[in-house]
Tab-separated table of C-alpha atoms and ligand atoms in Angstrom:
chain	number	residue	atom	x	y	z
L	1	MET	CA	79.371	109.822	56.637
L	2	ALA	CA	79.968	106.078	56.689
L	3	VAL	CA	76.570	105.516	55.069
L	4	THR	CA	77.397	107.912	52.215
L	5	ALA	CA	80.749	106.244	51.590
L	6	ALA	CA	79.169	102.795	51.730
L	7	GLY	CA	76.496	103.778	49.238
L	8	SER	CA	79.109	104.838	46.697
L	9	ILE	CA	80.826	101.442	46.440
L	10	ALA	CA	79.415	99.321	43.637
L	11	ARG	CA	78.439	95.769	44.547
L	12	GLY	CA	81.432	93.478	44.156
L	13	ASP	CA	83.983	96.310	43.654
L	14	ALA	CA	86.932	94.979	45.641
L	15	VAL	CA	89.327	97.798	44.770
L	16	ALA	CA	86.945	100.604	45.766
L	17	LEU	CA	86.197	98.763	49.006
L	18	THR	CA	89.931	98.363	49.736
L	19	ARG	CA	90.408	102.127	49.300
L	20	GLU	CA	87.509	102.874	51.631
L	21	LEU	CA	88.757	100.491	54.343
L	22	VAL	CA	92.366	101.721	54.124
L	23	ARG	CA	91.181	105.309	54.660
L	24	ILE	CA	89.819	104.367	58.088
L	25	ASP	CA	92.319	104.246	60.951
L	26	SER	CA	91.734	100.925	62.729
L	27	ARG	CA	94.944	100.620	64.738
L	28	ASN	CA	94.669	97.998	67.425
L	29	PRO	CA	94.488	99.895	70.748
L	30	SER	CA	96.482	97.160	72.487
L	31	LEU	CA	99.416	97.857	70.128
L	32	ALA	CA	99.113	101.617	69.546
L	33	ALA	CA	98.145	103.768	72.542
L	34	SER	CA	95.949	106.104	70.475
L	35	GLY	CA	94.562	103.338	68.260
L	36	PRO	CA	90.792	103.686	67.797
L	37	GLY	CA	90.164	99.957	67.208
L	38	GLU	CA	87.711	98.439	64.750
L	39	ARG	CA	84.441	100.248	65.601
L	40	VAL	CA	84.362	102.728	62.698
L	41	VAL	CA	85.790	100.394	60.069
L	42	ALA	CA	83.376	97.628	61.135
L	43	GLY	CA	80.433	100.042	60.906
L	44	THR	CA	81.422	101.111	57.402
L	45	LEU	CA	81.949	97.539	56.219
L	46	ALA	CA	78.616	96.494	57.728
L	47	ASP	CA	76.881	99.331	55.813
L	48	VAL	CA	78.523	98.239	52.552
L	49	LEU	CA	77.586	94.591	53.040
L	50	ARG	CA	73.988	95.451	53.958
L	51	ALA	CA	73.768	97.542	50.791
L	52	TRP	CA	75.127	94.532	48.888
L	53	GLY	CA	72.358	92.270	50.223
L	54	PHE	CA	74.140	90.404	53.035
L	55	ARG	CA	72.460	89.536	56.343
L	56	VAL	CA	74.765	91.419	58.696
L	57	ASP	CA	75.411	91.067	62.392
L	58	VAL	CA	77.836	93.423	64.179
L	59	ARG	CA	78.706	92.016	67.565
L	60	ASP	CA	81.327	92.969	70.125
L	61	ALA	CA	84.071	90.401	70.705
L	62	ALA	CA	85.080	92.638	73.632
L	63	PRO	CA	83.729	96.066	74.651
L	64	GLY	CA	84.160	98.405	71.653
L	65	ARG	CA	85.849	95.680	69.570
L	66	PRO	CA	83.242	94.459	67.079
L	67	ASN	CA	83.259	91.593	64.598
L	68	VAL	CA	81.198	91.858	61.416
L	69	ILE	CA	79.507	88.567	60.506
L	70	ALA	CA	77.759	88.793	57.159
L	71	ARG	CA	75.963	85.918	55.460
L	72	ILE	CA	74.800	85.487	51.902
L	73	GLY	CA	73.134	82.502	50.236
L	74	LYS	CA	71.006	79.876	51.932
L	75	SER	CA	71.734	78.395	55.318
L	76	GLY	CA	71.513	74.628	55.618
L	77	GLY	CA	73.584	73.884	52.504
L	78	ARG	CA	77.331	73.635	52.085
L	79	SER	CA	79.082	76.549	53.733
L	80	LEU	CA	82.318	78.441	53.289
L	81	MET	CA	83.745	81.032	55.656
L	82	PHE	CA	85.898	83.913	54.506
L	83	ASN	CA	87.810	85.297	57.483
L	84	GLY	CA	89.945	88.428	57.703
L	85	HIS	CA	90.952	90.903	60.382
L	86	LEU	CA	90.039	94.601	60.423
L	87	ASP	CA	92.671	95.784	62.927
L	88	VAL	CA	96.041	97.096	61.824
L	89	VAL	CA	99.344	97.686	63.626
L	90	GLY	CA	100.868	101.071	64.518
L	91	VAL	CA	102.268	103.595	62.053
L	92	ASP	CA	105.518	104.754	63.720
L	93	GLY	CA	108.291	105.085	61.170
L	94	MET	CA	106.037	104.870	58.117
L	95	VAL	CA	107.422	106.734	55.139
L	96	HIS	CA	104.064	107.675	53.580
L	97	ASP	CA	100.621	108.807	54.735
L	98	PRO	CA	99.081	105.745	56.387
L	99	TRP	CA	95.431	106.715	55.808
L	100	ASN	CA	95.007	108.408	52.415
L	101	ALA	CA	95.020	105.219	50.288
L	102	ALA	CA	97.198	107.003	47.726
L	103	GLU	CA	97.400	105.218	44.381
L	104	ARG	CA	100.606	105.049	42.371
L	105	ASP	CA	101.678	102.559	39.712
L	106	GLY	CA	98.639	100.336	40.282
L	107	ARG	CA	99.214	100.139	44.032
L	108	ILE	CA	97.147	101.328	46.973
L	109	TYR	CA	99.420	102.612	49.746
L	110	GLY	CA	98.429	102.641	53.403
L	111	ARG	CA	98.679	100.909	56.755
L	112	GLY	CA	96.665	97.715	56.472
L	113	SER	CA	96.535	97.754	52.666
L	114	THR	CA	98.335	94.414	52.399
L	115	ASP	CA	97.673	93.228	56.000
L	116	MET	CA	94.859	92.872	55.290
L	117	LYS	CA	92.206	95.224	54.004
L	118	GLY	CA	92.907	94.179	50.402
L	119	GLY	CA	92.119	90.614	51.459
L	120	VAL	CA	88.998	91.621	53.392
L	121	ALA	CA	87.713	93.609	50.400
L	122	ALA	CA	88.509	90.744	47.993
L	123	MET	CA	86.618	88.214	50.120
L	124	CYS	CA	83.549	90.459	50.492
L	125	ALA	CA	83.436	91.198	46.771
L	126	ALA	CA	83.964	87.510	45.954
L	127	ALA	CA	81.021	86.448	48.110
L	128	ALA	CA	78.688	88.924	46.381
L	129	ARG	CA	79.947	87.965	42.921
L	130	ALA	CA	79.622	84.212	43.574
L	131	VAL	CA	75.957	84.617	44.446
L	132	ASP	CA	75.336	86.905	41.465
L	133	ALA	CA	77.071	84.471	39.102
L	134	ALA	CA	74.745	81.678	40.232
L	135	GLY	CA	71.637	83.721	39.368
L	136	GLY	CA	68.889	82.622	41.712
L	137	SER	CA	70.323	79.170	42.331
L	138	PHE	CA	72.992	79.606	45.022
L	139	ASP	CA	72.319	76.709	47.360
L	140	GLY	CA	75.075	77.099	49.915
L	141	GLU	CA	76.032	79.864	52.298
L	142	ILE	CA	79.050	82.143	52.417
L	143	ILE	CA	79.883	83.572	55.814
L	144	VAL	CA	82.072	86.651	55.762
L	145	ALA	CA	83.751	87.168	59.139
L	146	ALA	CA	85.645	90.450	59.438
L	147	VAL	CA	87.183	90.199	62.879
L	148	ALA	CA	88.822	92.325	65.557
L	149	ASP	CA	92.197	92.085	67.265
L	150	GLU	CA	94.053	89.502	65.185
L	151	GLU	CA	97.247	91.505	65.618
L	152	PHE	CA	97.221	91.153	69.398
L	153	GLU	CA	95.176	88.422	71.114
L	154	SER	CA	92.764	87.367	68.370
L	155	LEU	CA	89.757	88.297	70.505
L	156	GLY	CA	87.664	88.480	67.316
L	157	THR	CA	88.147	84.962	65.981
L	158	ARG	CA	88.159	83.530	69.514
L	159	ALA	CA	84.705	85.075	70.071
L	160	LEU	CA	83.496	83.910	66.661
L	161	VAL	CA	84.389	80.328	67.544
L	162	GLU	CA	82.854	80.714	71.005
L	163	TRP	CA	79.606	82.020	69.491
L	164	GLY	CA	79.361	78.773	67.535
L	165	VAL	CA	79.880	80.236	64.056
L	166	ARG	CA	80.887	77.258	61.905
L	167	ALA	CA	81.436	76.422	58.243
L	168	ASP	CA	82.553	73.386	56.244
L	169	ALA	CA	85.842	75.142	55.477
L	170	ALA	CA	87.437	78.560	55.719
L	171	ILE	CA	89.776	80.770	53.746
L	172	VAL	CA	91.695	83.324	55.790
L	173	THR	CA	92.604	86.018	53.276
L	174	GLU	CA	95.949	87.059	54.806
L	175	PRO	CA	98.533	88.177	52.227
L	176	THR	CA	99.999	85.119	50.458
L	177	ARG	CA	100.712	86.628	46.998
L	178	LEU	CA	97.942	84.301	45.766
L	179	ALA	CA	99.770	81.177	46.955
L	180	ILE	CA	97.760	78.567	48.859
L	181	MET	CA	99.144	78.297	52.387
L	182	PRO	CA	97.613	75.326	54.214
L	183	ALA	CA	99.993	75.429	57.184
L	184	HIS	CA	101.693	77.872	59.500
L	185	ARG	CA	103.869	77.703	62.599
L	186	GLY	CA	102.723	78.165	66.160
L	187	PHE	CA	104.645	79.790	68.995
L	188	VAL	CA	105.297	79.372	72.694
L	189	TRP	CA	106.590	82.162	74.914
L	190	LEU	CA	108.569	80.984	77.928
L	191	GLU	CA	109.759	82.848	80.984
L	192	ILE	CA	112.702	81.245	82.722
L	193	THR	CA	113.877	82.555	86.084
L	194	THR	CA	117.304	81.476	87.328
L	195	HIS	CA	117.830	81.780	91.074
L	196	GLY	CA	121.250	82.655	92.468
L	197	ARG	CA	122.424	83.945	95.847
L	198	ALA	CA	123.220	87.607	96.420
L	199	ALA	CA	126.632	88.221	98.008
L	200	HIS	CA	129.419	90.794	98.081
L	201	GLY	CA	131.353	90.701	94.807
L	202	SER	CA	134.455	89.396	96.579
L	203	ARG	CA	132.647	86.430	98.126
L	204	TRP	CA	132.955	83.845	95.340
L	205	ASP	CA	132.658	81.210	98.057
L	206	ILE	CA	129.022	82.067	98.898
L	207	GLY	CA	127.656	84.047	95.898
L	208	VAL	CA	125.722	82.270	93.141
L	209	ASP	CA	125.562	84.230	89.875
L	210	ALA	CA	122.036	83.994	88.453
L	211	ILE	CA	123.031	85.832	85.241
L	212	ARG	CA	125.864	83.397	84.551
L	213	ASP	CA	123.371	80.551	85.077
L	214	ALA	CA	121.035	82.143	82.523
L	215	GLY	CA	124.054	82.291	80.178
L	216	LEU	CA	124.741	78.600	80.713
L	217	LEU	CA	121.112	77.892	79.911
L	218	LEU	CA	121.345	80.026	76.745
L	219	ALA	CA	124.271	77.842	75.648
L	220	GLU	CA	122.095	74.740	76.195
L	221	LEU	CA	119.246	76.321	74.211
L	222	ASP	CA	121.707	77.182	71.451
L	223	ARG	CA	122.649	73.494	71.254
L	224	LEU	CA	118.940	72.658	71.037
L	225	ASP	CA	118.540	75.165	68.201
L	226	SER	CA	121.635	74.126	66.271
L	227	ASP	CA	121.681	70.358	66.847
L	228	GLU	CA	118.242	69.052	67.717
L	229	LEU	CA	115.637	71.321	66.092
L	230	PRO	CA	117.122	71.155	62.556
L	231	ARG	CA	116.463	67.406	62.649
L	232	ARG	CA	112.709	68.056	62.859
L	233	GLY	CA	110.777	69.337	59.887
L	234	HIS	CA	107.494	69.873	58.121
L	235	ALA	CA	107.123	69.603	54.345
L	236	LEU	CA	105.911	73.212	53.976
L	237	LEU	CA	107.290	74.888	57.101
L	238	GLY	CA	110.757	73.451	57.528
L	239	ARG	CA	112.372	73.295	60.963
L	240	PRO	CA	111.196	74.752	64.285
L	241	SER	CA	113.360	77.338	66.099
L	242	ILE	CA	114.090	79.005	69.437
L	243	HIS	CA	115.593	82.411	70.229
L	244	ALA	CA	116.125	84.697	73.227
L	245	SER	CA	113.712	87.639	73.430
L	246	THR	CA	114.613	89.607	76.587
L	247	ILE	CA	116.841	89.235	79.630
L	248	GLU	CA	116.837	91.114	82.935
L	249	GLY	CA	118.881	90.778	86.086
L	250	GLY	CA	121.547	92.198	88.313
L	251	ILE	CA	121.750	94.613	91.252
L	252	GLY	CA	125.100	96.377	91.051
L	253	MET	CA	128.736	96.021	90.013
L	254	SER	CA	129.902	94.477	93.276
L	255	THR	CA	126.990	92.153	93.954
L	256	TYR	CA	126.361	88.590	92.845
L	257	PRO	CA	122.936	88.724	91.093
L	258	ASP	CA	120.305	86.733	92.935
L	259	ARG	CA	117.901	86.451	90.041
L	260	CYS	CA	117.743	86.626	86.261
L	261	VAL	CA	114.650	86.472	84.074
L	262	LEU	CA	115.150	85.204	80.546
L	263	ARG	CA	112.280	85.239	78.074
L	264	VAL	CA	112.516	83.091	74.982
L	265	GLU	CA	110.317	82.403	72.019
L	266	ARG	CA	109.982	78.977	70.466
L	267	ARG	CA	108.346	78.758	67.032
L	268	THR	CA	106.649	75.376	66.683
L	269	ILE	CA	105.701	73.167	63.750
L	270	PRO	CA	102.589	70.966	63.550
L	271	GLY	CA	102.841	68.110	66.047
L	272	GLU	CA	104.729	70.141	68.665
L	273	THR	CA	102.821	71.250	71.764
L	274	ALA	CA	103.442	73.850	74.469
L	275	ASP	CA	103.824	71.064	77.065
L	276	GLN	CA	106.494	69.417	74.952
L	277	VAL	CA	108.326	72.709	74.499
L	278	ARG	CA	108.302	73.401	78.253
L	279	ALA	CA	109.541	69.857	78.911
L	280	GLU	CA	112.481	70.403	76.500
L	281	VAL	CA	113.566	73.552	78.328
L	282	GLU	CA	113.108	71.839	81.708
L	283	ALA	CA	115.297	68.984	80.453
L	284	ALA	CA	117.993	71.515	79.514
L	285	CYS	CA	117.749	72.939	83.063
L	286	ALA	CA	117.982	69.439	84.536
L	287	ARG	CA	121.174	68.734	82.546
L	288	LEU	CA	122.722	71.910	83.965
L	289	ALA	CA	121.576	71.106	87.494
L	290	SER	CA	123.231	67.697	87.244
L	291	ARG	CA	126.556	69.434	86.471
L	292	ARG	CA	126.193	72.314	88.956
L	293	ALA	CA	124.487	71.777	92.261
L	294	THR	CA	123.740	75.511	92.599
L	295	PHE	CA	121.815	75.764	89.314
L	296	HIS	CA	118.115	76.329	89.908
L	297	ALA	CA	115.521	77.619	87.446
L	298	ASP	CA	111.744	77.871	87.069
L	299	VAL	CA	110.206	77.527	83.638
L	300	ARG	CA	106.811	78.999	82.835
L	301	VAL	CA	104.794	79.170	79.609
L	302	THR	CA	103.287	82.679	79.394
L	303	VAL	CA	101.562	82.515	75.979
L	304	SER	CA	101.154	79.783	73.415
L	305	GLN	CA	99.385	79.543	70.065
L	306	SER	CA	98.991	76.329	68.112
L	307	PRO	CA	100.418	75.708	64.679
L	308	SER	CA	97.923	75.163	61.857
L	309	ASP	CA	98.058	72.306	59.371
L	310	VAL	CA	95.516	71.293	56.760
L	311	PRO	CA	96.676	68.355	54.604
L	312	VAL	CA	97.603	69.374	51.050
L	313	ASP	CA	95.097	66.833	49.693
L	314	ALA	CA	92.209	68.158	51.851
L	315	PRO	CA	89.024	69.036	49.914
L	316	ILE	CA	89.401	72.796	50.486
L	317	VAL	CA	93.008	72.814	49.200
L	318	ARG	CA	91.988	70.826	46.128
L	319	ALA	CA	88.987	73.064	45.507
L	320	LEU	CA	91.130	76.210	45.743
L	321	SER	CA	93.759	74.670	43.436
L	322	ARG	CA	91.046	73.969	40.864
L	323	ALA	CA	89.627	77.491	41.204
L	324	LEU	CA	93.111	78.943	40.602
L	325	SER	CA	93.697	76.779	37.522
L	326	ALA	CA	90.239	77.533	36.142
L	327	SER	CA	90.997	81.246	36.571
L	328	GLY	CA	94.240	80.914	34.605
L	329	GLU	CA	96.411	81.354	37.712
L	330	ALA	CA	99.467	79.308	38.687
L	331	VAL	CA	98.958	76.979	41.648
L	332	ALA	CA	101.626	77.371	44.356
L	333	ILE	CA	101.349	75.608	47.708
L	334	GLU	CA	103.590	77.053	50.417
L	335	GLY	CA	103.933	77.398	54.183
L	336	MET	CA	103.234	80.672	56.024
L	337	SER	CA	105.951	81.729	58.451
L	338	ALA	CA	103.751	83.854	60.740
L	339	TRP	CA	100.946	82.769	63.073
L	340	THR	CA	97.367	83.546	61.978
L	341	ASP	CA	93.738	83.066	63.041
L	342	ALA	CA	93.592	79.953	60.810
L	343	ALA	CA	94.934	77.963	63.787
L	344	LEU	CA	91.934	78.935	65.944
L	345	LEU	CA	89.490	77.921	63.208
L	346	ASN	CA	91.301	74.610	62.718
L	347	ASP	CA	91.254	73.970	66.452
L	348	ALA	CA	87.460	74.532	66.302
L	349	GLY	CA	87.142	71.894	63.589
L	350	ILE	CA	86.915	74.199	60.555
L	351	PRO	CA	89.636	73.339	58.010
L	352	ALA	CA	91.145	76.779	57.391
L	353	ILE	CA	93.820	77.735	54.878
L	354	LEU	CA	95.394	81.019	53.817
L	355	PHE	CA	95.019	82.682	50.443
L	356	GLY	CA	94.971	86.373	49.647
L	357	PRO	CA	96.410	89.340	47.783
L	358	GLY	CA	99.498	91.205	48.988
L	359	ASP	CA	102.889	90.250	50.338
L	360	ILE	CA	103.435	89.455	54.022
L	361	ALA	CA	106.906	91.041	53.672
L	362	LEU	CA	105.174	94.445	53.460
L	363	ALA	CA	102.994	93.822	56.518
L	364	HIS	CA	103.873	96.048	59.527
L	365	ALA	CA	106.555	97.717	57.343
L	366	ALA	CA	107.528	101.381	56.844
L	367	GLU	CA	106.053	101.189	53.355
L	368	GLU	CA	102.894	99.141	52.853
L	369	TRP	CA	100.943	98.710	49.632
L	370	VAL	CA	98.842	96.235	47.737
L	371	ALA	CA	98.569	95.911	43.952
L	372	THR	CA	95.035	96.534	42.696
L	373	GLU	CA	95.340	93.838	40.023
L	374	GLU	CA	96.228	91.306	42.730
L	375	ILE	CA	93.098	92.251	44.697
L	376	GLU	CA	91.067	91.712	41.525
L	377	ARG	CA	92.691	88.362	40.787
L	378	ALA	CA	92.133	87.183	44.370
L	379	ALA	CA	88.466	88.225	44.227
L	380	ALA	CA	87.971	86.355	40.942
L	381	VAL	CA	89.532	83.154	42.309
L	382	LEU	CA	87.603	83.363	45.591
L	383	ALA	CA	84.300	83.975	43.768
L	384	ARG	CA	84.898	80.885	41.638
L	385	LEU	CA	85.888	78.842	44.692
L	386	ALA	CA	82.788	79.918	46.633
L	387	GLY	CA	80.520	79.037	43.711
L	388	ASP	CA	82.126	75.625	43.249
L	389	TRP	CA	82.375	74.820	46.947
L	390	CYS	CA	78.864	75.831	47.997
L	391	THR	CA	77.159	74.190	45.029
L	392	GLN	CA	79.612	71.248	45.088
L	393	ARG	CA	80.462	71.736	41.445
L	394	GLY	CA	83.682	70.116	40.417
L	395	THR	CA	84.307	68.448	43.771
L	396	VAL	CA	86.307	65.244	43.703
U	401	LIG	ZN1	97.353	89.955	59.181
């Protein structure tokens, strides 16, 4: 069935490919219990790209969680990676059919339409069109990486980097409404345990209230968020931030709680590290401990992901700006609020920026759609960029 569908999509037809990909449920099984993962969607995309003349490798990033790596052009020349994820989030609360790719008013509706099957389709079509436009003389190589699990642990792009897949630059086609986004925030998840002493509720003289201590710490973190963090900034991303995520503790109404676990999330800007973030929270704990001898807390980083930052005058940003202008599009350079796989590529030494069709505000939402004309415009810009980048036309 996948082969039949693949055969019906004309080479370089980004909109038809978007429809086909949206029709395939690829919910991330780590986020949705019944999610089937990327296996079927990856198989279909691999069939399409083979039919379009790509050299295609489908390889598991984890058991049953494949990446599609498809190459076109000549290896050894200048290279450009297009990277996009095939997994989507759950569909609870959606107000329309998530999988029928219904079209109304020039929009394709469905889970993953904007985040980010429109972007994946645009990048695949662009790669094919760039090579076609060059006739027989395409000297560089375009690597299309359609990856697994971006929505959870980024197993796909982590594996890609581990396998040694490299390029001179990368475009991650997450939804940016065709703005260039060279930077995004990182995040650090912290688990802070305050330790009290359990005692009968009447025994104020021996009980130590771990929940109150967590509250005192929250007040310190609020000062950090309202006084200190606004003083830091990044030209595209603005200030960093911290907020409480969950809190647990307490035994019963008449017992001093012996323990409270507070989880907080800190969103970082380029230049901030997980170690620095942990040290800030430890310093807040130390200030409290100096005022109250009974205050005692452990601070642990449970997850952290780096921010991503490519300079706005980097060659790939300039090349994409030129491709936009040459395509008659406005050039907007903005920051992305959410974390993406671009950070992993940057950490591996591949300058990676975001550019794609669709609006991140519709990602993971009850209603999700992507405008077909935006997919087309993105594909046209990306095809021009790939041609210019790989053949070094118009580079400054
Ligand atoms: Zn996404």
